[in-house]
Amino acid sequence: MRFRRRGEERRRRGKERREGGEERRRREGGEERRGGEGRREEKERRGGGEEGRREGEERRGEGGEKERRKGGEEERKRRGGEERREGGEKRRREGEEKEGRRRRRRRREGRDERRGRGEEGRKRRERGGEGRRGEKGGEERRRSLRVLSSKGKDMFSVLNLSGIMGKGCVKATKYFLFLFNLIFFLFGAILMGFGLWLLLDNQSFIVLLNDSPAVKVACYLLIGAGAFSMLMGFLGCLGAVYEVRCLLGLYFTCLLLILLAQIAAGALIYFQKDVLNQEMSKIVSKVLENYPGNNSSTEQAWDFIQWSMECCGWNAHLDWNDNPVIVNSSQLLFPCSCQNVSLAAGNFSGSGFCEAPTPDWPVYDVGCAASVESWLLTNIGVVLGICLAVALIELLGMVLSMCLCRNVHREDYTKVPKF
């Protein structure tokens, strides 16, 4: 009995153990299932979070890209708007500048046209009213005086009178310049004629100096200066009458160059007078040595100098002792032009060699160098006066040409005659 109870207890305990094991297994299986499901859920939650994060990152990347694209488009639009505004502003400024240039050009053309019409009208009035100028001037003065006395417009009257006086001064300058250039033209003709006379006349001084190239060059320069003076006088007259500024400026420049050349030549002659005297002495000594005595042009010229200046030789009458004709002659010969007519008796022959009857035959004791120097000292005032007069005339021409050139407002080449 006891063994049966023990067996039952063992069976009951075994059953309980089995039930407890099953319960435990069920409980463990449930826990495992719950753990697996939790892990799966956790994994799923983790996977969903990562996917969400990836999706969020993708969405954020897409949103940032869209925002960047939108910002770039807005920046491009903003820059395009600024460029369009700058281009419009630039085009507006260019249009304003073009319009300003057109306005200035129209104003300048209008001023030139009005000035040209006024100048043409003034010239027509001058050409057409030459005969009525005095009468119109008197009428203008009377009208100005009536306005001054009746209305009391002092300033208007003063300006009117000053304008009339200014026109009168311009016309006076024009006429004075024309007269000066006419005198200058005549002076050039005289100068060129003097140079030609020195070259062509058989009794001129140049015949004695045929062996001196410097004297010949001086004569040619004299002729050239005369021709140039005639040309300048003609250009000055043309520029003064027709009021051509180009000719007036050229005339002023040439006058200035001529004046400077004259001053340089005068200074050269003054500082080189000893050299010129020595050169002249050498030339005349050579002429005396080669005096032919056959009535040539050189003989006639030198005889004319000795006879007109009452001199003999260059330094003294003993200079003729170097002449080979006199030295080699068995007779006592002397130039006939050296004979002192006031002391000699009998007929006078002014050229060639004469036979002196006695050694004390009367001749001029003074040399031609002293006679020339005495003539220059006697007439130095006249020479300096002529030089100063020429310089003053040239200065006056320069002043008049410059004044007229400044008062000529516009060139009018239609007034210049067509040749």
Short mmCIF file of C-alpha atoms in Angstrom, two decimals:
data_model
loop_
_atom_site.label_atom_id
_atom_site.label_comp_id
_atom_site.label_asym_id
_atom_site.label_seq_id
_atom_site.Cartn_x
_atom_site.Cartn_y
_atom_site.Cartn_z
CA MET A 1 0.00 0.00 0.00
CA ARG A 2 2.70 2.19 0.95
CA PHE A 3 4.54 1.27 -2.17
CA ARG A 4 1.52 2.12 -4.21
CA ARG A 5 1.22 5.52 -2.64
CA ARG A 6 4.87 6.14 -3.28
CA GLY A 7 4.41 5.05 -6.90
CA GLU A 8 1.42 7.36 -7.25
CA GLU A 9 3.36 10.21 -5.68
CA ARG A 10 6.20 9.50 -8.01
CA ARG A 11 3.81 9.42 -10.92
CA ARG A 12 2.17 12.59 -9.72
CA ARG A 13 5.51 14.29 -9.24
CA GLY A 14 6.66 13.01 -12.64
CA LYS A 15 3.46 14.29 -14.15
CA GLU A 16 3.93 17.59 -12.39
CA ARG A 17 7.46 17.66 -13.55
CA ARG A 18 6.34 16.88 -17.06
CA GLU A 19 3.65 19.50 -16.88
CA GLY A 20 6.14 21.94 -15.36
CA GLY A 21 8.65 21.09 -18.11
CA GLU A 22 5.98 21.49 -20.76
CA GLU A 23 4.86 24.73 -19.13
CA ARG A 24 8.43 25.82 -18.96
CA ARG A 25 9.00 24.77 -22.54
CA ARG A 26 5.84 26.57 -23.59
CA ARG A 27 6.90 29.54 -21.58
CA GLU A 28 10.41 29.41 -23.04
CA GLY A 29 8.99 28.89 -26.54
CA GLY A 30 6.67 31.85 -26.04
CA GLU A 31 9.55 33.89 -24.78
CA GLU A 32 11.61 32.75 -27.71
CA ARG A 33 8.78 33.57 -30.03
CA ARG A 34 8.28 36.85 -28.36
CA GLY A 35 12.03 37.49 -28.44
CA GLY A 36 12.23 36.55 -32.12
CA GLU A 37 9.29 38.72 -32.90
CA GLY A 38 10.82 41.56 -30.86
CA ARG A 39 14.12 41.08 -32.57
CA ARG A 40 12.38 40.98 -35.89
CA GLU A 41 10.42 44.05 -34.95
CA GLU A 42 13.61 45.71 -33.70
CA LYS A 43 15.36 44.75 -36.90
CA GLU A 44 12.41 45.94 -38.84
CA ARG A 45 12.36 49.16 -36.84
CA ARG A 46 16.10 49.55 -37.33
CA GLY A 47 15.81 48.80 -41.04
CA GLY A 48 12.89 51.17 -41.34
CA GLY A 49 14.88 53.88 -39.52
CA GLU A 50 17.85 53.45 -41.81
CA GLU A 51 15.59 53.46 -44.82
CA GLY A 52 13.86 56.50 -43.39
CA ARG A 53 17.16 58.14 -42.83
CA ARG A 54 18.23 57.27 -46.34
CA GLU A 55 14.93 58.47 -47.69
CA GLY A 56 15.22 61.60 -45.56
CA GLU A 57 18.73 62.15 -46.77
CA GLU A 58 17.59 61.54 -50.32
CA ARG A 59 14.68 63.91 -49.81
CA ARG A 60 16.98 66.44 -48.18
CA GLY A 61 19.50 66.03 -51.05
CA GLU A 62 16.75 66.41 -53.60
CA GLY A 63 15.40 69.43 -51.71
CA GLY A 64 18.90 70.97 -51.46
CA GLU A 65 19.52 70.32 -55.14
CA LYS A 66 16.17 71.91 -55.96
CA GLU A 67 16.97 74.81 -53.67
CA ARG A 68 20.42 75.16 -55.26
CA ARG A 69 18.93 75.00 -58.74
CA LYS A 70 16.28 77.47 -57.69
CA GLY A 71 18.95 79.72 -56.11
CA GLY A 72 21.10 79.45 -59.27
CA GLU A 73 18.12 80.30 -61.43
CA GLU A 74 17.30 83.25 -59.18
CA GLU A 75 20.97 84.36 -59.26
CA ARG A 76 21.01 84.08 -63.06
CA LYS A 77 17.76 85.98 -63.27
CA ARG A 78 19.13 88.64 -60.91
CA ARG A 79 22.37 88.92 -62.90
CA GLY A 80 20.48 89.00 -66.18
CA GLY A 81 18.28 91.76 -64.81
CA GLU A 82 21.32 93.71 -63.66
CA GLU A 83 22.99 93.23 -67.05
CA ARG A 84 19.82 94.31 -68.82
CA ARG A 85 19.58 97.35 -66.55
CA GLU A 86 23.26 98.18 -67.15
CA GLY A 87 22.84 97.72 -70.91
CA GLY A 88 19.77 99.92 -70.87
CA GLU A 89 21.62 102.54 -68.81
CA LYS A 90 24.59 102.38 -71.19
CA ARG A 91 22.34 102.66 -74.24
CA ARG A 92 20.55 105.56 -72.58
CA ARG A 93 23.85 107.34 -71.87
CA GLU A 94 25.06 106.70 -75.43
CA GLY A 95 21.79 108.04 -76.77
CA GLU A 96 22.10 111.13 -74.56
CA GLU A 97 25.70 111.66 -75.72
CA LYS A 98 24.70 111.27 -79.37
CA GLU A 99 21.81 113.63 -78.87
CA GLY A 100 24.12 116.13 -77.13
CA ARG A 101 26.62 115.89 -79.97
CA ARG A 102 23.84 116.38 -82.50
CA ARG A 103 22.58 119.42 -80.58
CA ARG A 104 26.08 120.90 -80.31
CA ARG A 105 26.72 120.24 -84.00
CA ARG A 106 23.41 121.88 -84.93
CA ARG A 107 24.19 124.87 -82.69
CA ARG A 108 27.69 125.14 -84.18
CA GLU A 109 26.35 124.86 -87.71
CA GLY A 110 23.72 127.45 -86.87
CA ARG A 111 26.37 129.81 -85.47
CA ASP A 112 28.58 129.28 -88.51
CA GLU A 113 25.63 129.80 -90.82
CA ARG A 114 24.56 132.97 -89.01
CA ARG A 115 28.16 134.19 -88.95
CA GLY A 116 28.56 133.36 -92.63
CA ARG A 117 25.31 135.15 -93.48
CA GLY A 118 26.40 138.13 -91.41
CA GLU A 119 29.84 138.13 -93.02
CA GLU A 120 28.37 137.80 -96.51
CA GLY A 121 25.89 140.56 -95.79
CA ARG A 122 28.64 142.78 -94.45
CA LYS A 123 30.80 142.13 -97.48
CA ARG A 124 27.89 142.76 -99.82
CA ARG A 125 27.17 145.99 -98.00
CA GLU A 126 30.83 146.96 -98.26
CA ARG A 127 30.98 146.14 -101.97
CA GLY A 128 27.64 147.71 -102.78
CA GLY A 129 27.88 150.71 -100.50
CA GLU A 130 31.30 152.10 -101.33
CA GLY A 131 29.75 155.19 -102.87
CA ARG A 132 27.32 155.76 -99.97
CA ARG A 133 29.68 154.97 -97.09
CA GLY A 134 30.23 158.56 -96.01
CA GLU A 135 26.53 159.36 -96.17
CA LYS A 136 25.58 156.20 -94.29
CA GLY A 137 28.28 156.83 -91.69
CA GLY A 138 26.91 160.34 -91.11
CA GLU A 139 23.39 158.97 -90.85
CA GLU A 140 24.50 156.31 -88.37
CA ARG A 141 26.26 158.90 -86.25
CA ARG A 142 23.22 161.20 -86.33
CA ARG A 143 20.97 158.28 -85.44
CA SER A 144 23.28 157.32 -82.58
CA LEU A 145 23.27 160.90 -81.29
CA ARG A 146 19.45 161.08 -81.52
CA VAL A 147 19.15 157.82 -79.57
CA LEU A 148 21.63 159.13 -77.01
CA SER A 149 19.78 162.41 -76.53
CA SER A 150 16.20 161.09 -76.65
CA LYS A 151 16.28 157.75 -74.87
CA GLY A 152 19.42 158.10 -72.79
CA LYS A 153 20.89 154.76 -73.84
CA ASP A 154 24.46 155.74 -73.22
CA MET A 155 25.91 152.26 -73.27
CA PHE A 156 24.28 151.34 -76.57
CA SER A 157 25.57 154.49 -78.20
CA VAL A 158 29.09 153.96 -76.89
CA LEU A 159 29.12 150.38 -78.17
CA ASN A 160 27.77 151.49 -81.53
CA LEU A 161 30.42 154.17 -81.89
CA SER A 162 33.15 151.76 -80.79
CA GLY A 163 32.02 149.24 -83.41
CA ILE A 164 32.14 151.92 -86.10
CA MET A 165 35.60 153.00 -84.93
CA GLY A 166 36.78 149.35 -84.90
CA LYS A 167 35.68 148.85 -88.50
CA GLY A 168 37.34 152.11 -89.44
CA CYS A 169 40.60 151.00 -87.80
CA VAL A 170 40.53 147.68 -89.68
CA LYS A 171 40.01 149.47 -93.00
CA ALA A 172 42.76 151.98 -92.20
CA THR A 173 45.11 149.10 -91.35
CA LYS A 174 44.17 147.40 -94.61
CA TYR A 175 44.91 150.52 -96.71
CA PHE A 176 48.15 151.29 -94.85
CA LEU A 177 49.33 147.72 -95.37
CA PHE A 178 48.53 147.94 -99.08
CA LEU A 179 50.48 151.20 -99.37
CA PHE A 180 53.41 149.74 -97.45
CA ASN A 181 53.54 146.67 -99.69
CA LEU A 182 53.44 148.86 -102.76
CA ILE A 183 56.48 150.75 -101.43
CA PHE A 184 58.14 147.44 -100.59
CA PHE A 185 57.50 146.21 -104.14
CA LEU A 186 59.10 149.35 -105.58
CA PHE A 187 62.05 149.01 -103.19
CA GLY A 188 62.61 145.44 -104.40
CA ALA A 189 62.53 146.62 -108.01
CA ILE A 190 65.14 149.30 -107.23
CA LEU A 191 67.33 146.77 -105.42
CA MET A 192 67.18 144.29 -108.28
CA GLY A 193 67.89 147.06 -110.80
CA PHE A 194 70.94 148.14 -108.79
CA GLY A 195 72.29 144.58 -108.78
CA LEU A 196 71.75 144.25 -112.52
CA TRP A 197 73.49 147.60 -113.07
CA LEU A 198 76.52 146.41 -111.13
CA LEU A 199 76.72 143.28 -113.26
CA LEU A 200 76.04 144.77 -116.71
CA ASP A 201 77.50 148.29 -116.67
CA ASN A 202 81.06 148.48 -118.03
CA GLN A 203 81.96 151.28 -115.64
CA SER A 204 80.60 149.63 -112.50
CA PHE A 205 82.77 148.46 -109.64
CA ILE A 206 82.10 144.80 -110.37
CA VAL A 207 84.27 145.02 -113.52
CA LEU A 208 87.29 145.72 -111.32
CA LEU A 209 86.51 142.74 -109.14
CA ASN A 210 86.02 140.05 -111.75
CA ASP A 211 88.54 137.86 -109.95
CA SER A 212 86.60 138.02 -106.66
CA PRO A 213 83.85 135.36 -106.50
CA ALA A 214 82.58 136.83 -103.22
CA VAL A 215 81.70 140.15 -104.85
CA LYS A 216 79.91 138.42 -107.71
CA VAL A 217 77.97 136.30 -105.25
CA ALA A 218 77.06 139.48 -103.36
CA CYS A 219 75.68 141.01 -106.57
CA TYR A 220 73.68 137.90 -107.33
CA LEU A 221 72.34 137.93 -103.77
CA LEU A 222 71.40 141.57 -104.25
CA ILE A 223 69.41 140.68 -107.36
CA GLY A 224 67.79 137.73 -105.58
CA ALA A 225 66.87 139.89 -102.58
CA GLY A 226 65.29 142.45 -104.90
CA ALA A 227 63.24 139.80 -106.70
CA PHE A 228 62.19 138.29 -103.37
CA SER A 229 61.17 141.73 -102.07
CA MET A 230 59.04 142.27 -105.17
CA LEU A 231 57.36 138.90 -104.65
CA MET A 232 56.72 139.66 -100.97
CA GLY A 233 55.26 143.05 -101.83
CA PHE A 234 52.91 141.41 -104.32
CA LEU A 235 51.79 138.76 -101.80
CA GLY A 236 51.31 141.43 -99.12
CA CYS A 237 49.15 143.54 -101.43
CA LEU A 238 47.08 140.49 -102.36
CA GLY A 239 46.61 139.43 -98.73
CA ALA A 240 45.70 142.97 -97.62
CA VAL A 241 43.15 143.61 -100.38
CA TYR A 242 41.42 140.22 -100.21
CA GLU A 243 41.95 139.62 -96.43
CA VAL A 244 43.50 136.15 -96.75
CA ARG A 245 45.00 135.10 -93.42
CA CYS A 246 47.31 132.50 -94.96
CA LEU A 247 49.01 135.10 -97.17
CA LEU A 248 49.21 137.58 -94.29
CA GLY A 249 50.87 134.98 -92.04
CA LEU A 250 53.32 134.01 -94.78
CA TYR A 251 54.08 137.68 -95.39
CA PHE A 252 54.78 138.28 -91.66
CA THR A 253 57.12 135.26 -91.48
CA CYS A 254 59.11 136.30 -94.56
CA LEU A 255 59.45 139.89 -93.28
CA LEU A 256 60.76 138.58 -89.97
CA LEU A 257 63.34 136.40 -91.75
CA ILE A 258 64.44 139.33 -93.95
CA LEU A 259 64.86 141.59 -90.92
CA LEU A 260 66.93 138.97 -89.08
CA ALA A 261 69.11 138.44 -92.17
CA GLN A 262 69.74 142.18 -92.48
CA ILE A 263 70.71 142.44 -88.82
CA ALA A 264 73.08 139.46 -89.20
CA ALA A 265 74.65 140.97 -92.34
CA GLY A 266 75.16 144.35 -90.63
CA ALA A 267 76.77 142.70 -87.59
CA LEU A 268 79.02 140.60 -89.85
CA ILE A 269 80.19 143.66 -91.79
CA TYR A 270 80.85 145.62 -88.59
CA PHE A 271 82.85 142.91 -86.83
CA GLN A 272 84.71 141.77 -89.97
CA LYS A 273 85.56 145.23 -91.35
CA ASP A 274 89.32 144.70 -90.98
CA VAL A 275 89.13 141.41 -92.88
CA LEU A 276 87.03 143.06 -95.59
CA ASN A 277 89.53 145.92 -95.87
CA GLN A 278 92.43 143.50 -96.29
CA GLU A 279 90.52 141.49 -98.90
CA MET A 280 89.65 144.66 -100.80
CA SER A 281 93.31 145.79 -100.71
CA LYS A 282 94.46 142.44 -102.15
CA ILE A 283 91.87 142.56 -104.93
CA VAL A 284 92.73 146.15 -105.95
CA SER A 285 96.48 145.43 -105.83
CA LYS A 286 95.93 142.53 -108.21
CA VAL A 287 93.87 144.80 -110.49
CA LEU A 288 96.68 147.40 -110.53
CA GLU A 289 99.28 144.78 -111.35
CA ASN A 290 97.20 143.46 -114.27
CA TYR A 291 96.19 146.89 -115.58
CA PRO A 292 96.53 146.29 -119.36
CA GLY A 293 96.48 149.80 -120.80
CA ASN A 294 94.51 148.72 -123.86
CA ASN A 295 91.20 150.49 -123.08
CA SER A 296 89.43 147.37 -121.73
CA SER A 297 86.37 147.40 -119.48
CA THR A 298 88.53 146.92 -116.37
CA GLU A 299 90.71 149.86 -117.38
CA GLN A 300 87.69 152.09 -118.01
CA ALA A 301 86.13 151.23 -114.65
CA TRP A 302 89.32 151.89 -112.67
CA ASP A 303 90.03 155.10 -114.58
CA PHE A 304 86.49 156.23 -113.79
CA ILE A 305 87.03 155.59 -110.05
CA GLN A 306 90.36 157.46 -109.93
CA TRP A 307 89.04 160.35 -111.97
CA SER A 308 85.73 160.74 -110.06
CA MET A 309 87.27 160.38 -106.58
CA GLU A 310 90.49 162.27 -107.46
CA CYS A 311 92.75 159.53 -106.15
CA CYS A 312 95.62 157.41 -107.46
CA GLY A 313 96.31 153.79 -106.51
CA TRP A 314 94.79 152.13 -103.49
CA ASN A 315 97.03 153.26 -100.65
CA ALA A 316 99.06 155.85 -102.63
CA HIS A 317 100.23 156.58 -106.18
CA LEU A 318 103.34 154.43 -105.55
CA ASP A 319 101.15 151.30 -105.84
CA TRP A 320 101.47 151.67 -109.62
CA ASN A 321 105.18 150.84 -109.41
CA ASP A 322 104.21 147.15 -109.27
CA ASN A 323 102.60 147.28 -112.71
CA PRO A 324 104.80 145.36 -115.24
CA VAL A 325 103.93 147.73 -118.10
CA ILE A 326 105.30 150.72 -116.19
CA VAL A 327 108.28 148.78 -114.81
CA ASN A 328 109.37 147.36 -118.19
CA SER A 329 108.81 150.54 -120.15
CA SER A 330 111.81 152.68 -121.12
CA GLN A 331 109.63 155.76 -120.81
CA LEU A 332 108.23 157.36 -117.70
CA LEU A 333 104.59 156.15 -117.79
CA PHE A 334 101.69 156.85 -115.48
CA PRO A 335 97.91 156.25 -115.70
CA CYS A 336 96.27 159.22 -117.35
CA SER A 337 93.38 159.11 -114.83
CA CYS A 338 95.87 159.89 -112.03
CA GLN A 339 96.74 163.27 -113.53
CA ASN A 340 95.86 166.20 -111.29
CA VAL A 341 93.91 168.29 -113.77
CA SER A 342 93.97 171.35 -111.55
CA LEU A 343 97.82 171.39 -111.62
CA ALA A 344 98.51 169.97 -115.07
CA ALA A 345 98.74 172.02 -118.22
CA GLY A 346 97.61 170.93 -121.67
CA ASN A 347 95.07 168.39 -122.83
CA PHE A 348 93.67 165.73 -120.49
CA SER A 349 93.21 162.09 -121.45
CA GLY A 350 91.20 160.08 -118.93
CA SER A 351 92.25 156.53 -119.86
CA GLY A 352 95.32 154.45 -120.64
CA PHE A 353 98.93 155.28 -119.86
CA CYS A 354 100.39 158.72 -120.38
CA GLU A 355 104.05 159.60 -120.79
CA ALA A 356 105.20 161.91 -118.01
CA PRO A 357 107.50 164.62 -119.38
CA THR A 358 109.18 165.07 -116.00
CA PRO A 359 109.45 163.00 -112.83
CA ASP A 360 107.50 165.67 -110.94
CA TRP A 361 104.50 165.27 -113.24
CA PRO A 362 101.42 166.31 -111.16
CA VAL A 363 99.36 163.31 -109.96
CA TYR A 364 96.95 162.76 -107.07
CA ASP A 365 98.80 161.93 -103.88
CA VAL A 366 95.80 160.48 -102.06
CA GLY A 367 95.02 156.76 -102.40
CA CYS A 368 91.53 155.58 -103.32
CA ALA A 369 91.19 153.70 -99.99
CA ALA A 370 91.36 157.01 -98.11
CA SER A 371 88.90 158.58 -100.57
CA VAL A 372 86.40 155.73 -100.15
CA GLU A 373 86.76 155.88 -96.36
CA SER A 374 86.28 159.65 -96.42
CA TRP A 375 83.19 159.25 -98.58
CA LEU A 376 81.74 156.68 -96.19
CA LEU A 377 82.46 158.86 -93.14
CA THR A 378 80.89 161.85 -94.89
CA ASN A 379 77.75 159.92 -95.83
CA ILE A 380 77.55 157.62 -92.79
CA GLY A 381 74.47 159.45 -91.56
CA VAL A 382 72.68 158.90 -94.85
CA VAL A 383 73.66 155.21 -94.91
CA LEU A 384 72.51 154.62 -91.33
CA GLY A 385 69.34 156.59 -91.97
CA ILE A 386 68.51 154.43 -94.97
CA CYS A 387 69.19 151.24 -92.99
CA LEU A 388 67.02 152.39 -90.06
CA ALA A 389 64.26 153.51 -92.41
CA VAL A 390 64.23 150.11 -94.09
CA ALA A 391 64.14 148.34 -90.70
CA LEU A 392 61.29 150.56 -89.44
CA ILE A 393 59.32 150.02 -92.63
CA GLU A 394 59.71 146.27 -92.23
CA LEU A 395 58.63 146.44 -88.56
CA LEU A 396 55.62 148.54 -89.54
CA GLY A 397 54.68 145.98 -92.18
CA MET A 398 54.94 143.16 -89.63
CA VAL A 399 52.73 145.01 -87.12
CA LEU A 400 50.11 145.92 -89.73
CA SER A 401 49.98 142.41 -91.17
CA MET A 402 49.55 140.87 -87.72
CA CYS A 403 46.80 143.33 -86.74
CA LEU A 404 44.89 142.71 -89.96
CA CYS A 405 45.37 138.94 -89.65
CA ARG A 406 43.88 138.96 -86.13
CA ASN A 407 40.87 141.01 -87.24
CA VAL A 408 40.01 138.72 -90.17
CA HIS A 409 37.53 136.25 -88.65
CA ARG A 410 37.02 133.79 -91.48
CA GLU A 411 38.80 132.79 -94.64
CA ASP A 412 36.98 133.65 -97.85
CA TYR A 413 38.98 132.24 -100.72
CA THR A 414 36.18 133.01 -103.16
CA LYS A 415 37.37 136.61 -103.13
CA VAL A 416 40.82 135.66 -104.40
CA PRO A 417 40.95 136.18 -108.17
CA LYS A 418 41.38 133.09 -110.33
CA PHE A 419 44.25 133.45 -112.78
#
